[in-house]
Amino acid sequence: MCNCTYPCSRKGLCCECIAHHHKKGELPACYFPEDAEKTYNRSIEYYIEISKN
């Protein structure tokens, strides 16, 4: 199930979502816990930062 709270046309379409974020050098929402996902920060740097905790 897609946990993304951002309104977009790729919601629930995993392959399209992953391809979209990959092109932007980001990770999709499903990599992030709920509180971090709501920031809409999909950067790899942010993922590494929150994963350290």
C-alpha atoms as one frame of an Amber mdcrd trajectory, in Angstrom:
protein
   0.000   0.000   0.000   1.281   3.443  -0.931   1.946   5.635   2.105   2.564
   8.819   0.101   0.462  11.776   1.251   1.446  13.996  -1.696  -1.327  14.288
  -4.296   0.102  13.118  -7.635  -0.798  10.965 -10.619   1.670   8.198  -9.639
   0.076   7.320  -6.279  -0.079   3.534  -5.995   1.794   3.043  -9.281   5.064
   1.836  -7.803   7.087   1.438 -11.009   6.156   4.920 -12.205   6.811   6.433
  -8.786  10.220   4.792  -8.402  11.249   5.833 -11.929  10.100   9.418 -11.289
  12.077   9.756  -8.054  15.112   7.952  -9.472  15.326  10.521 -12.282  15.328
  13.257  -9.630  17.960  11.513  -7.464  15.390  10.847  -4.743  13.689   7.971
  -2.967   9.923   7.342  -2.996   7.720   7.873   0.059   7.657   4.184   0.923
  11.275   4.432   2.140  10.311   6.892   4.871   8.479   6.499   8.182   5.164
   8.339   8.447   6.441  11.459  10.223   9.369  11.882   7.798   7.210  11.209
   4.725   4.971  14.149   5.591   7.903  16.561   5.102   7.905  15.682   1.361
  11.702  15.669   1.555  12.589  12.683  -0.627  16.319  13.304  -0.756  18.777
  10.497  -0.190  20.631  12.749   2.258  17.472  13.118   4.367  16.929   9.359
   4.303  20.483   8.766   5.553  20.036  11.427   8.248  16.854   9.946   9.667
  18.151   6.388   9.347  21.000   7.148  11.746  18.563   7.617  14.645
